PDB file of C-alpha atoms in Angstrom:
ATOM      1  CA  MET A   1    -186.769-111.033   3.177  1.00  0.00           C
ATOM      2  CA  GLU A   2    -187.334-114.316   1.342  1.00  0.00           C
ATOM      3  CA  ASP A   3    -184.419-116.537   0.573  1.00  0.00           C
ATOM      4  CA  SER A   4    -183.298-116.832  -3.009  1.00  0.00           C
ATOM      5  CA  PRO A   5    -183.782-120.239  -4.675  1.00  0.00           C
ATOM      6  CA  LEU A   6    -180.033-120.847  -4.455  1.00  0.00           C
ATOM      7  CA  ASP A   7    -180.082-119.978  -0.678  1.00  0.00           C
ATOM      8  CA  ARG A   8    -182.977-122.337  -0.170  1.00  0.00           C
ATOM      9  CA  LEU A   9    -181.258-125.131  -2.151  1.00  0.00           C
ATOM     10  CA  SER A  10    -178.029-124.640  -0.083  1.00  0.00           C
ATOM     11  CA  GLU A  11    -180.045-124.832   3.104  1.00  0.00           C
ATOM     12  CA  LEU A  12    -182.044-127.800   2.061  1.00  0.00           C
ATOM     13  CA  ALA A  13    -179.031-129.732   0.807  1.00  0.00           C
ATOM     14  CA  GLN A  14    -176.983-129.205   3.970  1.00  0.00           C
ATOM     15  CA  GLU A  15    -179.895-129.941   6.308  1.00  0.00           C
ATOM     16  CA  ARG A  16    -180.704-133.155   4.590  1.00  0.00           C
ATOM     17  CA  GLY A  17    -177.333-134.352   3.408  1.00  0.00           C
ATOM     18  CA  LEU A  18    -178.341-134.154  -0.228  1.00  0.00           C
ATOM     19  CA  ARG A  19    -175.910-134.531  -3.138  1.00  0.00           C
ATOM     20  CA  VAL A  20    -176.785-132.124  -5.900  1.00  0.00           C
ATOM     21  CA  CYS A  21    -175.512-132.391  -9.478  1.00  0.00           C
ATOM     22  CA  VAL A  22    -176.077-130.941 -12.991  1.00  0.00           C
ATOM     23  CA  ALA A  23    -175.673-131.891 -16.662  1.00  0.00           C
ATOM     24  CA  GLU A  24    -175.518-129.004 -18.988  1.00  0.00           C
ATOM     25  CA  SER A  25    -175.544-128.559 -22.776  1.00  0.00           C
ATOM     26  CA  LEU A  26    -177.265-125.298 -23.418  1.00  0.00           C
ATOM     27  CA  THR A  27    -175.847-123.304 -20.452  1.00  0.00           C
ATOM     28  CA  SER A  28    -172.280-124.357 -21.039  1.00  0.00           C
ATOM     29  CA  GLY A  29    -171.222-124.428 -17.315  1.00  0.00           C
ATOM     30  CA  ARG A  30    -173.108-121.411 -16.068  1.00  0.00           C
ATOM     31  CA  LEU A  31    -175.460-123.595 -14.052  1.00  0.00           C
ATOM     32  CA  ALA A  32    -172.709-125.422 -12.296  1.00  0.00           C
ATOM     33  CA  ASN A  33    -170.959-122.108 -11.651  1.00  0.00           C
ATOM     34  CA  THR A  34    -174.138-120.578 -10.142  1.00  0.00           C
ATOM     35  CA  VAL A  35    -174.795-123.672  -7.983  1.00  0.00           C
ATOM     36  CA  GLY A  36    -171.273-123.826  -6.963  1.00  0.00           C
ATOM     37  CA  ALA A  37    -171.470-120.364  -5.531  1.00  0.00           C
ATOM     38  CA  GLY A  38    -174.181-121.581  -3.010  1.00  0.00           C
ATOM     39  CA  ALA A  39    -173.372-121.400   0.672  1.00  0.00           C
ATOM     40  CA  ASP A  40    -171.053-124.388   1.599  1.00  0.00           C
ATOM     41  CA  ALA A  41    -171.411-125.977  -1.710  1.00  0.00           C
ATOM     42  CA  SER A  42    -168.345-128.069  -1.145  1.00  0.00           C
ATOM     43  CA  GLU A  43    -170.587-130.052   1.292  1.00  0.00           C
ATOM     44  CA  TRP A  44    -173.433-130.823  -1.038  1.00  0.00           C
ATOM     45  CA  PHE A  45    -172.610-129.950  -4.733  1.00  0.00           C
ATOM     46  CA  ALA A  46    -171.221-133.176  -6.236  1.00  0.00           C
ATOM     47  CA  GLY A  47    -170.449-131.448  -9.482  1.00  0.00           C
ATOM     48  CA  GLY A  48    -171.594-130.999 -13.155  1.00  0.00           C
ATOM     49  CA  ILE A  49    -170.814-132.025 -16.565  1.00  0.00           C
ATOM     50  CA  VAL A  50    -170.985-129.926 -19.820  1.00  0.00           C
ATOM     51  CA  ALA A  51    -171.707-132.173 -22.675  1.00  0.00           C
ATOM     52  CA  TYR A  52    -172.260-130.521 -26.131  1.00  0.00           C
ATOM     53  CA  PHE A  53    -171.402-133.288 -28.544  1.00  0.00           C
ATOM     54  CA  THR A  54    -174.134-135.908 -29.004  1.00  0.00           C
ATOM     55  CA  ASP A  55    -171.645-138.790 -28.743  1.00  0.00           C
ATOM     56  CA  VAL A  56    -170.498-137.464 -25.359  1.00  0.00           C
ATOM     57  CA  LYS A  57    -174.117-137.275 -24.145  1.00  0.00           C
ATOM     58  CA  GLU A  58    -174.655-140.741 -25.342  1.00  0.00           C
ATOM     59  CA  ARG A  59    -171.380-142.226 -23.989  1.00  0.00           C
ATOM     60  CA  VAL A  60    -171.139-140.402 -20.673  1.00  0.00           C
ATOM     61  CA  LEU A  61    -174.702-139.585 -19.802  1.00  0.00           C
ATOM     62  CA  GLY A  62    -176.538-142.486 -21.422  1.00  0.00           C
ATOM     63  CA  LEU A  63    -178.547-140.517 -23.999  1.00  0.00           C
ATOM     64  CA  THR A  64    -180.340-142.952 -26.347  1.00  0.00           C
ATOM     65  CA  PRO A  65    -178.936-142.621 -29.843  1.00  0.00           C
ATOM     66  CA  GLY A  66    -181.305-140.728 -32.241  1.00  0.00           C
ATOM     67  CA  THR A  67    -182.888-138.729 -29.438  1.00  0.00           C
ATOM     68  CA  ASP A  68    -183.549-135.071 -30.370  1.00  0.00           C
ATOM     69  CA  PRO A  69    -181.021-132.976 -28.450  1.00  0.00           C
ATOM     70  CA  CYS A  70    -183.748-130.195 -27.939  1.00  0.00           C
ATOM     71  CA  SER A  71    -186.389-132.310 -26.319  1.00  0.00           C
ATOM     72  CA  SER A  72    -187.981-133.343 -23.146  1.00  0.00           C
ATOM     73  CA  ALA A  73    -186.563-136.913 -23.504  1.00  0.00           C
ATOM     74  CA  CYS A  74    -183.023-135.623 -23.902  1.00  0.00           C
ATOM     75  CA  ALA A  75    -183.398-133.346 -20.835  1.00  0.00           C
ATOM     76  CA  GLU A  76    -184.750-136.253 -18.684  1.00  0.00           C
ATOM     77  CA  GLN A  77    -181.955-138.599 -19.957  1.00  0.00           C
ATOM     78  CA  LEU A  78    -179.325-136.145 -19.142  1.00  0.00           C
ATOM     79  CA  ALA A  79    -180.581-135.516 -15.647  1.00  0.00           C
ATOM     80  CA  THR A  80    -180.802-139.329 -15.109  1.00  0.00           C
ATOM     81  CA  GLY A  81    -177.300-139.796 -16.353  1.00  0.00           C
ATOM     82  CA  ALA A  82    -175.926-137.048 -14.151  1.00  0.00           C
ATOM     83  CA  LEU A  83    -177.790-138.620 -11.112  1.00  0.00           C
ATOM     84  CA  ARG A  84    -176.096-141.857 -11.810  1.00  0.00           C
ATOM     85  CA  LEU A  85    -172.682-140.507 -12.689  1.00  0.00           C
ATOM     86  CA  PHE A  86    -172.443-138.312  -9.497  1.00  0.00           C
ATOM     87  CA  ASP A  87    -174.321-140.657  -7.276  1.00  0.00           C
ATOM     88  CA  GLY A  88    -176.602-137.817  -6.701  1.00  0.00           C
ATOM     89  CA  ASP A  89    -179.869-137.235  -4.847  1.00  0.00           C
ATOM     90  CA  ILE A  90    -181.162-134.693  -7.253  1.00  0.00           C
ATOM     91  CA  ALA A  91    -180.054-133.570 -10.677  1.00  0.00           C
ATOM     92  CA  VAL A  92    -181.079-131.030 -13.160  1.00  0.00           C
ATOM     93  CA  SER A  93    -180.144-130.753 -16.837  1.00  0.00           C
ATOM     94  CA  THR A  94    -180.340-128.011 -19.494  1.00  0.00           C
ATOM     95  CA  THR A  95    -180.711-128.293 -23.248  1.00  0.00           C
ATOM     96  CA  GLY A  96    -182.178-126.294 -26.005  1.00  0.00           C
ATOM     97  CA  VAL A  97    -181.558-123.548 -28.338  1.00  0.00           C
ATOM     98  CA  GLY A  98    -180.016-120.234 -26.995  1.00  0.00           C
ATOM     99  CA  GLY A  99    -180.307-118.401 -30.355  1.00  0.00           C
ATOM    100  CA  PRO A 100    -179.961-116.041 -31.999  1.00  0.00           C
ATOM    101  CA  GLY A 101    -181.422-118.274 -34.631  1.00  0.00           C
ATOM    102  CA  PRO A 102    -183.325-121.480 -34.919  1.00  0.00           C
ATOM    103  CA  GLN A 103    -181.434-124.742 -34.684  1.00  0.00           C
ATOM    104  CA  GLY A 104    -182.564-128.290 -35.671  1.00  0.00           C
ATOM    105  CA  GLY A 105    -185.996-127.107 -36.445  1.00  0.00           C
ATOM    106  CA  HIS A 106    -186.522-125.468 -33.035  1.00  0.00           C
ATOM    107  CA  GLU A 107    -187.069-121.763 -32.330  1.00  0.00           C
ATOM    108  CA  PRO A 108    -184.477-119.896 -30.355  1.00  0.00           C
ATOM    109  CA  GLY A 109    -185.434-119.762 -26.668  1.00  0.00           C
ATOM    110  CA  THR A 110    -186.836-123.305 -26.758  1.00  0.00           C
ATOM    111  CA  VAL A 111    -185.366-124.756 -23.535  1.00  0.00           C
ATOM    112  CA  TYR A 112    -185.926-128.072 -21.744  1.00  0.00           C
ATOM    113  CA  LEU A 113    -184.836-128.567 -18.135  1.00  0.00           C
ATOM    114  CA  GLY A 114    -184.674-132.223 -16.956  1.00  0.00           C
ATOM    115  CA  TRP A 115    -184.811-133.401 -13.377  1.00  0.00           C
ATOM    116  CA  ALA A 116    -184.200-136.681 -11.689  1.00  0.00           C
ATOM    117  CA  THR A 117    -184.327-138.041  -8.289  1.00  0.00           C
ATOM    118  CA  ALA A 118    -184.492-141.669  -6.895  1.00  0.00           C
ATOM    119  CA  GLU A 119    -188.276-141.011  -6.745  1.00  0.00           C
ATOM    120  CA  GLY A 120    -188.852-139.914 -10.333  1.00  0.00           C
ATOM    121  CA  VAL A 121    -187.831-137.943 -13.386  1.00  0.00           C
ATOM    122  CA  GLY A 122    -189.416-135.183 -15.391  1.00  0.00           C
ATOM    123  CA  HIS A 123    -188.899-132.068 -17.389  1.00  0.00           C
ATOM    124  CA  ARG A 124    -190.161-128.449 -17.940  1.00  0.00           C
ATOM    125  CA  ARG A 125    -190.272-126.842 -21.304  1.00  0.00           C
ATOM    126  CA  LEU A 126    -189.633-123.105 -21.379  1.00  0.00           C
ATOM    127  CA  ALA A 127    -190.278-120.697 -24.324  1.00  0.00           C
ATOM    128  CA  LEU A 128    -187.939-117.783 -23.658  1.00  0.00           C
ATOM    129  CA  THR A 129    -187.372-114.534 -25.526  1.00  0.00           C
ATOM    130  CA  GLY A 130    -184.370-112.255 -25.481  1.00  0.00           C
ATOM    131  CA  SER A 131    -180.727-112.263 -26.568  1.00  0.00           C
ATOM    132  CA  PRO A 132    -178.690-115.590 -26.145  1.00  0.00           C
ATOM    133  CA  ASP A 133    -177.150-114.287 -23.051  1.00  0.00           C
ATOM    134  CA  GLU A 134    -180.756-113.426 -21.599  1.00  0.00           C
ATOM    135  CA  VAL A 135    -181.992-116.914 -22.537  1.00  0.00           C
ATOM    136  CA  LEU A 136    -179.025-118.543 -20.856  1.00  0.00           C
ATOM    137  CA  ASP A 137    -179.466-116.434 -17.713  1.00  0.00           C
ATOM    138  CA  MET A 138    -183.183-117.151 -17.507  1.00  0.00           C
ATOM    139  CA  SER A 139    -182.588-120.937 -18.107  1.00  0.00           C
ATOM    140  CA  VAL A 140    -179.989-121.026 -15.186  1.00  0.00           C
ATOM    141  CA  GLU A 141    -182.456-119.122 -12.956  1.00  0.00           C
ATOM    142  CA  ALA A 142    -185.240-121.597 -13.826  1.00  0.00           C
ATOM    143  CA  ALA A 143    -182.938-124.612 -13.279  1.00  0.00           C
ATOM    144  CA  VAL A 144    -181.890-123.375  -9.750  1.00  0.00           C
ATOM    145  CA  ARG A 145    -185.627-122.839  -8.903  1.00  0.00           C
ATOM    146  CA  LEU A 146    -186.363-126.497 -10.163  1.00  0.00           C
ATOM    147  CA  LEU A 147    -183.463-127.842  -7.991  1.00  0.00           C
ATOM    148  CA  ALA A 148    -184.778-126.041  -4.947  1.00  0.00           C
ATOM    149  CA  PHE A 149    -188.377-127.176  -5.662  1.00  0.00           C
ATOM    150  CA  HIS A 150    -187.483-130.853  -5.978  1.00  0.00           C
ATOM    151  CA  ALA A 151    -185.057-130.658  -2.942  1.00  0.00           C
ATOM    152  CA  GLU A 152    -188.072-129.646  -0.799  1.00  0.00           C
ATOM    153  CA  ALA A 153    -189.615-133.055  -1.483  1.00  0.00           C
ATOM    154  CA  LEU A 154    -186.494-135.113  -0.733  1.00  0.00           C
ATOM    155  CA  ARG A 155    -186.073-136.788   2.673  1.00  0.00           C
ATOM    156  CA  PRO A 156    -182.608-136.775   4.386  1.00  0.00           C
ATOM    157  CA  ALA A 157    -180.158-138.938   2.581  1.00  0.00           C
ATOM    158  CA  GLY A 158    -179.317-142.341   4.308  1.00  0.00           C
ATOM    159  CA  PRO A 159    -175.906-143.742   5.347  1.00  0.00           C
ATOM    160  CA  ARG A 160    -175.256-145.188   1.850  1.00  0.00           C
ATOM    161  CA  ARG A 161    -172.067-143.011   1.319  1.00  0.00           C
ATOM    162  CA  GLY A 162    -169.827-144.216   3.937  1.00  0.00           C
ATOM    163  CA  GLY A 163    -171.180-142.019   6.803  1.00  0.00           C
ATOM    164  CA  PRO A 164    -171.377-143.355  10.286  1.00  0.00           C
ATOM    165  CA  PRO A 165    -173.955-146.163  10.433  1.00  0.00           C
ATOM    166  CA  PRO A 166    -177.130-145.359  12.306  1.00  0.00           C
ATOM    167  CA  GLU A 167    -177.051-146.227  15.959  1.00  0.00           C
ATOM    168  CA  GLN A 168    -178.356-149.568  16.755  1.00  0.00           C
ATOM    169  CA  THR A 169    -180.515-150.170  19.876  1.00  0.00           C
ATOM    170  CA  THR A 170    -181.075-153.476  21.394  1.00  0.00           C
ATOM    171  CA  ALA A 171    -184.001-154.577  23.346  1.00  0.00           C
ATOM    172  CA  GLN A 172    -183.221-155.506  26.877  1.00  0.00           C
TER     173      GLN A 172
END
């Protein structure tokens, strides 16, 4: 039986010494709750932040004032802000409109997932259908898959966080 995306994320994060973090608007803590349930999460899940208010997104996560809160730019900035805030190796963010109605000119089910690592930043746009709870559940599932996907590409973390220094060898 194939591992779930959360199982794979847990395995990769432990094997490679990764720090994983999340920033949430749309999913209101559901993503952190899901990721935190991963195997041995206390060893690799640095944490998450839920920021609904725009001023909190700007002040804490570095969102550029005037950025549409339901946009690729917002999702990428939230992920980048979380990466910085938690000194992470990989971050994923969620933002969008869960429904049941449109908001800010965006249809319900319009979701943006942002991701950030030291190597890059990007986003995925989702157009989901269903009840608000279904949209949130599908968003969390997609965000965990995105974390696992990007964790696959990350090399093991270095000794930057106070771990033992690498052994030094001297030529004789």
